[in-house]
Short mmCIF file of C-alpha atoms and ligand atoms in Angstrom, two decimals:
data_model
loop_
_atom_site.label_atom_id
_atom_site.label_comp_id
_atom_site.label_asym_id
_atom_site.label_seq_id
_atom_site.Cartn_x
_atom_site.Cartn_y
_atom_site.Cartn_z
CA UNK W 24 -2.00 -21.12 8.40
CA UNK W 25 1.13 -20.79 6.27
CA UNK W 26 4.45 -19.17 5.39
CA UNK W 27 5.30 -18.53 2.16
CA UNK W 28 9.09 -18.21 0.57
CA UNK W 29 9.64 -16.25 -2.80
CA UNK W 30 12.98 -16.73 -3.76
CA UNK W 31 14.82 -15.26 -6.96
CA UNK W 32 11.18 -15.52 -8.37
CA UNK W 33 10.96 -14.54 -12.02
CA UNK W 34 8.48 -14.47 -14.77
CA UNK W 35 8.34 -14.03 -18.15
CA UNK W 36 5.41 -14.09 -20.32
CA UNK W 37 5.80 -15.94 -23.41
CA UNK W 38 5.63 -12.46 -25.42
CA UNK W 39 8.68 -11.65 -23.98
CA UNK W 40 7.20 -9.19 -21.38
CA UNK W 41 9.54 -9.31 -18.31
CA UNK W 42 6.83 -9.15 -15.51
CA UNK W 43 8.56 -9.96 -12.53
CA UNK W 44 12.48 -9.50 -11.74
CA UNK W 45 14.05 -11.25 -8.99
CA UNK W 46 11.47 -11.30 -6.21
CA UNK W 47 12.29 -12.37 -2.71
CA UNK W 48 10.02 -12.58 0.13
CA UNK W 49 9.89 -14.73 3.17
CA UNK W 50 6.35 -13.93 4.56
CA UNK W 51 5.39 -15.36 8.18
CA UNK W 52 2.59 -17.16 9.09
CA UNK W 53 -0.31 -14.82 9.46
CA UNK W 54 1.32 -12.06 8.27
CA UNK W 55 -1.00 -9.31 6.47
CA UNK W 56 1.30 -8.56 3.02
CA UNK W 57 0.10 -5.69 0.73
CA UNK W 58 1.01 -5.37 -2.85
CA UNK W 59 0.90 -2.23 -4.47
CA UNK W 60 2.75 -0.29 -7.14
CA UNK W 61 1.86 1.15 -10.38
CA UNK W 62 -0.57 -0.37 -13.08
CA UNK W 63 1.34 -3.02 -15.27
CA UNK W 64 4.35 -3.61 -12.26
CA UNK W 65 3.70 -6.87 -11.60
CA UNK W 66 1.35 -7.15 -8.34
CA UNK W 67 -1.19 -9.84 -10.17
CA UNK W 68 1.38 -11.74 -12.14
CA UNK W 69 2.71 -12.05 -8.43
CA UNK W 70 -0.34 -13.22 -6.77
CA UNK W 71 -1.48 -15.53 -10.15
CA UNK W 72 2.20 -17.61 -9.52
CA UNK W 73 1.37 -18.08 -5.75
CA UNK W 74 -1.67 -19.22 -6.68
CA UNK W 75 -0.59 -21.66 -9.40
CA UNK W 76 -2.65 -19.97 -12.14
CA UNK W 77 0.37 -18.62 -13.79
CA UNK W 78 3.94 -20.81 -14.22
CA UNK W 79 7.17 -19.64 -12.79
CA UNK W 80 9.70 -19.03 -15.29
CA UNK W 81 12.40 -19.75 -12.50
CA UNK W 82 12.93 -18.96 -9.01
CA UNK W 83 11.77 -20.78 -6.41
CA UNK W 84 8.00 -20.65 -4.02
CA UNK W 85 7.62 -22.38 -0.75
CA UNK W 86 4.84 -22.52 1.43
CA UNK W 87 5.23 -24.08 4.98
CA UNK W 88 8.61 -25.12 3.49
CA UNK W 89 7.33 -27.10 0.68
CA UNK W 90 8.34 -26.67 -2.98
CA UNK W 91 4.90 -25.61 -4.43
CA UNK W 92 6.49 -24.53 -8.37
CA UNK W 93 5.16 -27.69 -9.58
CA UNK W 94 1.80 -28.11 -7.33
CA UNK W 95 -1.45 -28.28 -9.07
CA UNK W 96 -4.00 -24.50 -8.24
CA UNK W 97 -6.19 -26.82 -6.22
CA UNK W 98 -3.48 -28.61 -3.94
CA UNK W 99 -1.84 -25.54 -3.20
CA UNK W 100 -4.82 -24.72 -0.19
CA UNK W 101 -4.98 -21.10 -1.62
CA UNK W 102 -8.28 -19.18 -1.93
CA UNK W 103 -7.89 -16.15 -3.82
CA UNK W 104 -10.83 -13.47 -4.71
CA UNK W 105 -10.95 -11.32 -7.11
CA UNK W 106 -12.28 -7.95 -7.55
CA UNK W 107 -15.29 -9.40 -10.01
CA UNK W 108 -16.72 -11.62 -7.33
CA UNK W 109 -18.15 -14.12 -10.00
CA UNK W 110 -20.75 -15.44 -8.11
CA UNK W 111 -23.28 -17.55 -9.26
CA UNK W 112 -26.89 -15.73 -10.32
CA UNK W 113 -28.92 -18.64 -10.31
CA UNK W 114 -27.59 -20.02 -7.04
CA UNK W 115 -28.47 -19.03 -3.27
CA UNK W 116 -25.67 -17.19 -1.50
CA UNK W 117 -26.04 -20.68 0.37
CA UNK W 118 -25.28 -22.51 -2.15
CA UNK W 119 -22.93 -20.14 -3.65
CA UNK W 120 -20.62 -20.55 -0.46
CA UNK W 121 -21.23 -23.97 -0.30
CA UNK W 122 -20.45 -24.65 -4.02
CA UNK W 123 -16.80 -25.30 -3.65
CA UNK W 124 -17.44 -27.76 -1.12
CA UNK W 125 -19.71 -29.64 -2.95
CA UNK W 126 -17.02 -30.13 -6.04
CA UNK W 127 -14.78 -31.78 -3.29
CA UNK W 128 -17.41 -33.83 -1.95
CA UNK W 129 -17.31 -32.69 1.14
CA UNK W 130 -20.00 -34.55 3.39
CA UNK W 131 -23.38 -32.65 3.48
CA UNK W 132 -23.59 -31.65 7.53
CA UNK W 133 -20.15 -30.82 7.24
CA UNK W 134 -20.72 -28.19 4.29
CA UNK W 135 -23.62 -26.87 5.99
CA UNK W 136 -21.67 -26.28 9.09
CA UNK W 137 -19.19 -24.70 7.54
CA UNK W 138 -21.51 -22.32 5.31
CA UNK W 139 -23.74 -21.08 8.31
CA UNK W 140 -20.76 -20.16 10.61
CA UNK W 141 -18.98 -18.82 7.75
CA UNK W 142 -22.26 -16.76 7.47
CA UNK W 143 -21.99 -15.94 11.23
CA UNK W 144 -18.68 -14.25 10.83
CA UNK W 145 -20.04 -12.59 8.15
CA UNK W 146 -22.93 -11.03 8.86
CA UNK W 147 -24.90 -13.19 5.99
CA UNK W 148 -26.83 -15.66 7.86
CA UNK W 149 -30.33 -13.20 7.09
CA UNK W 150 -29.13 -13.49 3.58
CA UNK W 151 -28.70 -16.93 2.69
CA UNK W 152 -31.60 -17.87 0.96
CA UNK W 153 -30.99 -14.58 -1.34
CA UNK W 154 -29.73 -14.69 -4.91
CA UNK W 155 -26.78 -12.49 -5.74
CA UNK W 156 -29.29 -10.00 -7.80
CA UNK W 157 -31.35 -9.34 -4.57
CA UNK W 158 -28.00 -8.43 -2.85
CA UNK W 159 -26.51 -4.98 -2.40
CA UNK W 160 -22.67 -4.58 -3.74
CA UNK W 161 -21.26 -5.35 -0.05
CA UNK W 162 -23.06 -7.58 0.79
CA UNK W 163 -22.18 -9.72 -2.73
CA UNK W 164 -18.51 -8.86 -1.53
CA UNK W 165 -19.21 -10.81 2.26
CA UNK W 166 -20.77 -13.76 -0.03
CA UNK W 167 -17.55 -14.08 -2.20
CA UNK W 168 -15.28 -13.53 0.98
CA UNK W 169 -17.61 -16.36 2.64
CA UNK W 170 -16.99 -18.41 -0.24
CA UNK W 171 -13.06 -18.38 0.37
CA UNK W 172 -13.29 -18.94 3.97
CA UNK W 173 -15.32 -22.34 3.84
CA UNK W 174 -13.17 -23.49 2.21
CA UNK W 175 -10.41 -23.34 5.68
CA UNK W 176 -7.46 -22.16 3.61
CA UNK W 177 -4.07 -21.93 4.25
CA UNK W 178 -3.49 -18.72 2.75
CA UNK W 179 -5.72 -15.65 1.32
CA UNK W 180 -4.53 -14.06 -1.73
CA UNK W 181 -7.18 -10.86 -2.78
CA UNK W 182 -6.72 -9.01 -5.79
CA UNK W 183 -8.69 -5.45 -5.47
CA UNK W 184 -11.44 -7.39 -3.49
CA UNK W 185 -12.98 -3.72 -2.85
CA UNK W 186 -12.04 -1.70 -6.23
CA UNK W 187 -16.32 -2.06 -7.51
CA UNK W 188 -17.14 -1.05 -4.54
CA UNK W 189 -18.33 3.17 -3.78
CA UNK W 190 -16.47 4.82 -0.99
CA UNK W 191 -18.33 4.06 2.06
CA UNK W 192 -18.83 0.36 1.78
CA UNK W 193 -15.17 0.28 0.76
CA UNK W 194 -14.65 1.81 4.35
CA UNK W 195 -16.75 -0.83 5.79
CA UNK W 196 -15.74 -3.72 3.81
CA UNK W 197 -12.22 -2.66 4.94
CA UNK W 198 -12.33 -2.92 8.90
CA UNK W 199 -14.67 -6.35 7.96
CA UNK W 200 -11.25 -7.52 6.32
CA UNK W 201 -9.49 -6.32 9.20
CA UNK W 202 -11.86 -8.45 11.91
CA UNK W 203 -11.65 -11.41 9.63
CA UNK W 204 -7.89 -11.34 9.39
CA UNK W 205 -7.79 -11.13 13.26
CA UNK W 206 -10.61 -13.99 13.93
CA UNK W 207 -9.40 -16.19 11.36
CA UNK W 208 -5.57 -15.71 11.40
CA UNK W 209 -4.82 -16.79 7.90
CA UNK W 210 -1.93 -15.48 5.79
CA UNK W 211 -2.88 -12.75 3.51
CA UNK W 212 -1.47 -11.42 1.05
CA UNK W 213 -3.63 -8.13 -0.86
CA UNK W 214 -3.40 -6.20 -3.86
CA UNK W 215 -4.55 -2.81 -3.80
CA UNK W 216 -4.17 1.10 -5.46
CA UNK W 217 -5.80 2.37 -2.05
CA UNK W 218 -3.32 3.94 -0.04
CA UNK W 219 -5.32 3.64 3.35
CA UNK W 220 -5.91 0.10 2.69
CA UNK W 221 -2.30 -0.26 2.33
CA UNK W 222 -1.81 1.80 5.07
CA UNK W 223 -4.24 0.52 7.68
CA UNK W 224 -4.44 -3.37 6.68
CA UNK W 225 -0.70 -4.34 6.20
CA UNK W 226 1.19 -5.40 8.59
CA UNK W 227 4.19 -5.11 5.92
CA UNK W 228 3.73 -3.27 2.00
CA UNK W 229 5.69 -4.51 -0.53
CA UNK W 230 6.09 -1.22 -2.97
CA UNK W 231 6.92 -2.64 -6.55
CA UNK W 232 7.86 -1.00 -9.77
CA UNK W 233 8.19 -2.58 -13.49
CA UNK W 234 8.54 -5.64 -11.95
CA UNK W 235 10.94 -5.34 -9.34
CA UNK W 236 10.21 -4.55 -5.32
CA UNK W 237 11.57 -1.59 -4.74
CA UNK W 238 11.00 -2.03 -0.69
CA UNK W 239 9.25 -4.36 1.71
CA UNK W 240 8.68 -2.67 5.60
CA UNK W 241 5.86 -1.85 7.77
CA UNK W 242 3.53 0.76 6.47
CA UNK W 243 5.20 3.37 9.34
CA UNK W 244 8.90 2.57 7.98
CA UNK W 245 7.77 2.75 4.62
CA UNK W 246 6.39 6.02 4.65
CA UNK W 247 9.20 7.69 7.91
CA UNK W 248 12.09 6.09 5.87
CA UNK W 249 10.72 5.26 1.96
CA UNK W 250 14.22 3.53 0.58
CA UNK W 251 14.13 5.88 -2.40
CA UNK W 252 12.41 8.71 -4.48
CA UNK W 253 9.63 6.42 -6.18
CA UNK W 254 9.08 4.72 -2.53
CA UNK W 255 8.68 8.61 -0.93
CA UNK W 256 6.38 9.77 -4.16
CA UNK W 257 4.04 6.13 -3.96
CA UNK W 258 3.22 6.61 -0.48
CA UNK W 259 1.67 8.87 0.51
CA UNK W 260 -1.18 11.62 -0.79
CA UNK W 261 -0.71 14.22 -1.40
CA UNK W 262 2.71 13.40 -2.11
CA UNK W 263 6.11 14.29 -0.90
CA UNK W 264 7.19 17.93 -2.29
CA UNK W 265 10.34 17.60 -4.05
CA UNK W 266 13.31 20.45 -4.27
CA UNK W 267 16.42 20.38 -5.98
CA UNK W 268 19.51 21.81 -3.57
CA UNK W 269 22.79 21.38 -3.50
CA UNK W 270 24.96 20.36 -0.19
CA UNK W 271 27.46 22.46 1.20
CA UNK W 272 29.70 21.14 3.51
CA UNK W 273 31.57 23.56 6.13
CA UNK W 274 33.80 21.72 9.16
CA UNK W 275 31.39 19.21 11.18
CA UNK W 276 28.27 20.89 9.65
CA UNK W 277 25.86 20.41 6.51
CA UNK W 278 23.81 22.31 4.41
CA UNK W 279 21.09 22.26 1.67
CA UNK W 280 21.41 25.67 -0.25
CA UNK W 281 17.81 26.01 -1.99
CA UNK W 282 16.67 29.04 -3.47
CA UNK W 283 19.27 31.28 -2.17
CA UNK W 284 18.87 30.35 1.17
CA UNK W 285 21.13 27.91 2.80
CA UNK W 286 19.21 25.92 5.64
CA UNK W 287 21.32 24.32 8.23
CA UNK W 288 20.74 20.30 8.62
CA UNK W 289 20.48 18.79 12.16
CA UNK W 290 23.32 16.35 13.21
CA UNK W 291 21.51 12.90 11.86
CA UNK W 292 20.85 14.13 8.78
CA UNK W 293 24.21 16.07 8.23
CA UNK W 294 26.25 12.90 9.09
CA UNK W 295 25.70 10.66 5.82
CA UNK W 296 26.17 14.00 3.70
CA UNK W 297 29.46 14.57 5.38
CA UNK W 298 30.70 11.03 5.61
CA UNK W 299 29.90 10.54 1.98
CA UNK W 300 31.31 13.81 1.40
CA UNK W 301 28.69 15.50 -0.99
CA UNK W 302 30.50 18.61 -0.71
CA UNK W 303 28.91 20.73 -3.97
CA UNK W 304 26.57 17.95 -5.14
CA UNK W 305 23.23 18.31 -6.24
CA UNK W 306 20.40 16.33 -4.44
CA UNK W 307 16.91 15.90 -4.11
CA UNK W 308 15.05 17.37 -0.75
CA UNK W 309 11.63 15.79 0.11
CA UNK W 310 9.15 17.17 2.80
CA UNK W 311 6.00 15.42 3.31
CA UNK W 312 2.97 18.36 3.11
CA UNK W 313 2.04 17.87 6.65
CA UNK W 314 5.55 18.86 8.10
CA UNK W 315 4.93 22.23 6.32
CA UNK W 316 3.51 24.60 8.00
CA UNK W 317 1.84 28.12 7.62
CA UNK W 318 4.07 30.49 9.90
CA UNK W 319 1.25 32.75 11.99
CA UNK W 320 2.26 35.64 14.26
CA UNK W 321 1.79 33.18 17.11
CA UNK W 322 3.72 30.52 15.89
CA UNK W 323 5.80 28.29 17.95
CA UNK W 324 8.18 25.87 16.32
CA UNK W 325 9.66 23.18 18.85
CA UNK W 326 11.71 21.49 16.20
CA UNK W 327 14.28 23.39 13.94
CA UNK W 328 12.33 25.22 11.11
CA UNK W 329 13.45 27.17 8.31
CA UNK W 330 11.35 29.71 6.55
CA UNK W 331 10.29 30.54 2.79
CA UNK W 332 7.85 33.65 1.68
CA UNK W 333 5.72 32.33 -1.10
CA UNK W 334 2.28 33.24 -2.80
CA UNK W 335 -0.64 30.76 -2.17
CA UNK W 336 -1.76 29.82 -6.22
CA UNK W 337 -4.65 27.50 -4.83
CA UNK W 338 -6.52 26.65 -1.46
CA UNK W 339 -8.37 23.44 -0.92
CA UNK W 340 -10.46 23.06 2.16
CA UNK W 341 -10.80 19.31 2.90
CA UNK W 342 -13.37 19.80 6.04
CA UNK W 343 -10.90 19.53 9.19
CA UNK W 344 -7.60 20.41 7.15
CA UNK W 345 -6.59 22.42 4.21
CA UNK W 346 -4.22 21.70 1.29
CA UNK W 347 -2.05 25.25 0.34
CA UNK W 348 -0.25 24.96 -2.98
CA UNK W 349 2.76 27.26 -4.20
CA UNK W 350 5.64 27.61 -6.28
CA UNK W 351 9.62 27.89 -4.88
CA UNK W 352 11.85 28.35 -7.00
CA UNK W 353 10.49 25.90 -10.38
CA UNK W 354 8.85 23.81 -8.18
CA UNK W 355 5.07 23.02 -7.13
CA UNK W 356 4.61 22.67 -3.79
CA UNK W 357 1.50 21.44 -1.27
CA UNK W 358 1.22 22.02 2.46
CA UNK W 359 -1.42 21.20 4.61
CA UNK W 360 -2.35 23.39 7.06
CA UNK W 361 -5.14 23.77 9.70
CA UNK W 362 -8.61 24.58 8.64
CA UNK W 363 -8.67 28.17 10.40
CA UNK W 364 -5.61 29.24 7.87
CA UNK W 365 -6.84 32.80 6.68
CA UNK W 366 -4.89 32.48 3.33
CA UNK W 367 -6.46 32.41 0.10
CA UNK W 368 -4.93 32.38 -3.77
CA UNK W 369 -2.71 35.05 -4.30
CA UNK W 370 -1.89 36.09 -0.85
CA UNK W 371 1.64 35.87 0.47
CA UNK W 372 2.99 33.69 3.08
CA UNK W 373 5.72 32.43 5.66
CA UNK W 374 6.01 28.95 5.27
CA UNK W 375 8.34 27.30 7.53
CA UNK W 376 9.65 23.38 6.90
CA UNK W 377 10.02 21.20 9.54
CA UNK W 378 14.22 20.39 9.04
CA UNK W 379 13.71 17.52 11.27
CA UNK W 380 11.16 15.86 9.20
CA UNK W 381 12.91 16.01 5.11
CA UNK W 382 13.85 13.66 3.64
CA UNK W 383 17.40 13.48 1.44
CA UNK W 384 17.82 11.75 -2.01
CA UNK W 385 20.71 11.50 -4.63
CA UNK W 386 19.58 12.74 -8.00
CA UNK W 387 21.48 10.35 -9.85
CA UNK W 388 20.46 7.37 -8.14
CA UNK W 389 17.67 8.72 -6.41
CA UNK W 390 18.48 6.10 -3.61
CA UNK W 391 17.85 7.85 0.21
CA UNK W 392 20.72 9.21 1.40
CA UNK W 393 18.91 11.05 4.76
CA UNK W 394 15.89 10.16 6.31
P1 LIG F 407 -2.58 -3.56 -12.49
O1 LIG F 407 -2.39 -2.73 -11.27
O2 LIG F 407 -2.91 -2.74 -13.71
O3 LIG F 407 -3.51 -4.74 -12.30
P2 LIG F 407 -0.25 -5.26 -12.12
O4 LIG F 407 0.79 -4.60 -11.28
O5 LIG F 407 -1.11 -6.27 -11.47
O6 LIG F 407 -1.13 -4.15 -12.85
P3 LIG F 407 0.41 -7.34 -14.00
O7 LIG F 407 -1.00 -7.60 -14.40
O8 LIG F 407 1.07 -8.33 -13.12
O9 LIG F 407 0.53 -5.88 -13.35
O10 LIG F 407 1.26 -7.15 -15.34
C1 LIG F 407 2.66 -7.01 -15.32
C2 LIG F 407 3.18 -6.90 -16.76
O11 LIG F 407 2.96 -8.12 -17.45
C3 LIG F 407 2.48 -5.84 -17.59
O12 LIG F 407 3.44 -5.26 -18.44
C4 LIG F 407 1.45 -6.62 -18.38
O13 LIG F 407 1.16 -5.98 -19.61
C5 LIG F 407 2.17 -7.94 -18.61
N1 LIG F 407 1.24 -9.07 -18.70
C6 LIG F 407 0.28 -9.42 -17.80
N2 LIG F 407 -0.33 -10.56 -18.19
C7 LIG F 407 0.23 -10.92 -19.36
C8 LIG F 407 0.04 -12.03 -20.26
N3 LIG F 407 -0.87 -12.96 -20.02
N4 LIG F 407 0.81 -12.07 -21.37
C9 LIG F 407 1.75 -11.13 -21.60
N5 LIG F 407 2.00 -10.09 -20.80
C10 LIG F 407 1.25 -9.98 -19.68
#
């Protein structure tokens, strides 16, 4: 068990590349940290300096307080796995998860008690006398998961443990990494490109771009109250529809003029607009697909809606919901709707956007000014 401090950590690769900018981070002892961003932003360079297999250019790492900069791979009490298990084809899954052990010397009774429950928690005990070939992708996953967790360590650093793997084990595999987390409370920290895994495993998501983090919060913040434009467009799928407006201001009220219409914004979201006084500036209004929805005769709003007429250009049906795409104004925009919608391509609709539920962004910054 371990915390970990990132302070003003920074690398750069002797070609010159920038990889990581000022990254700060104090992560709590059995926390559950997810990495994710765009290919090339920095996520493995990350994970390689916690580890030790990559030097820090400066800045400072810490785990359980202790300066680790200098601290050889194997002293750090990191296992990491990768998403090319690398296990061993001549070798047992026994003596596969046992290998590590072995190279330390650990004493013999000890390794095999440490294998065999490790197989326990795993679900590999049937399998041990197996070699990897004779092993189904999953189940060569559990072996190089069980080869990390003999091993006791302090902290768990995964890099795309599940990317080789097809959809349905990835599922699997997924709420296995879940259990483990919980049974073995060790400090994890994940990199991934899946947006549920983010989503469901983290217990905070670190969202980085071209080396810098961008924002650090619980998947639920991150995706209620994304920090700025990238943040809203990362998270999330489909993404956040984007709309250009401009803010009128008029006594104690606010509102977004878009497309000839001008919708009225409730208190919360007027407040920042008016305080920062954006009076005839242009912004950025994001709404999520899901708080858009297809206005029927029988519809009911509860919340404060305001309506568009569009043409449907496409209709997905994704089994229990259905993704409705359209054009306002210049720009494309997704809704999804319940599966019973009656609208097809080139019929015309009410949509109505839940005012409650967009999301306001400064075009020049494209920092959140409204959430
Ligand atoms: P991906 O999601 O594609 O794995 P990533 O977010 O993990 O990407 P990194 O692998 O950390 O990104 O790479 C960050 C940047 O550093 C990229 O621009 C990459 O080209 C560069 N880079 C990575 N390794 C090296 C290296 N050994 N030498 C020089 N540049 C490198």
């Amino acid at each position: 068990m371990a915390s970990i401090s990132l302070k003003d950590v920074n690398k750069v690769y002797p070609n010159g590349v920038h990889a990581v900018i000022d990254f700060n981070m104090e992560i709590a002892d059995q926390e559950f940290i997810i990495f994710v961003g765009p290919s090339g932003c920095g996520k493995t360079t990350t994970l390689r300096m916690i580890a030790g297999l990559e030097d820090i250019t400066s800045g400072e790492l810490r785990i359980d307080g202790k300066y680790m900069n200098d601290v050889e791979p194997k002293d750090r009490d990191i296992a990491m796995v990768f998403q090319n298990y690398a296990l061993y084809p001549h070798l047992t899954v026994y003596d596969n998860m046992a290998f590590g052990l072995k190279l330390h010397k650990v004493p013999r009774k000890e390794i095999d008690r440490a294998v065999r429950e490790a197989a326990r928690i795993l679900d590999l005990t049937e399998l041990l006398n197996r070699k990897p070939k004779a092993l189904s992708g999953g189940q060569k996953q559990r072996v190089a998961m069980g080869r990390a967790i003999v091993r006791k360590p302090k902290v768990f650093l995964m890099d795309e443990p599940l990317s080789n793997l097809d959809a349905k084990l990835r599922v699997q595999m997924r709420a296995e990494i879940a259990k483990l987390h919980q049974r073995l409370g060790t400090t994890i920290i994940y990199v991934t490109h899946d947006q549920t895994e983010a989503m469901t495993l983290g217990t905070r998501i670190v969202v980085m771009k071209d080396g810098v983090v961008q924002q650090i919060d619980s998947p639920q913040n991150l995706y209620e109250k994304p920090c700025n434009l990238f943040v809203a467009g990362f998270m999330g799928s489909p993404q956040m529809n984007f709309l250009d407006a401009t803010v009128r201001i008029s006594g104690a009220r606010a509102f977004l003029e878009l497309e000839g219409q001008s919708i009225p914004l409730p208190e919360e979201k007027a407040k920042p607009l008016i305080d920062g006084e954006w009076d005839g500036r242009s912004v950025i209004l994001g709404i999520r697909p899901e708080d858009i929805f297809e206005k029927k005769e029988s519809f009911a709003f509860g919340n404060q809606g305001f309506d568009f007429q569009v043409t449907c250009d496409v209709y997905e049906l994704l089994g229990a919901e259905v993704f409705l795409y359209f054009e306002l104004g210049s720009s494309a925009v997704t809704a999804r709707v319940e599966s019973d919608t009656r609208v097809r391509p080139g019929d015309k609709l009410t949509v109505s956007f839940d005012i409650d539920k967009i999301h306001i962004f400064d075009k020049d910054t494209e920092e959140a000014i409204a959430n």
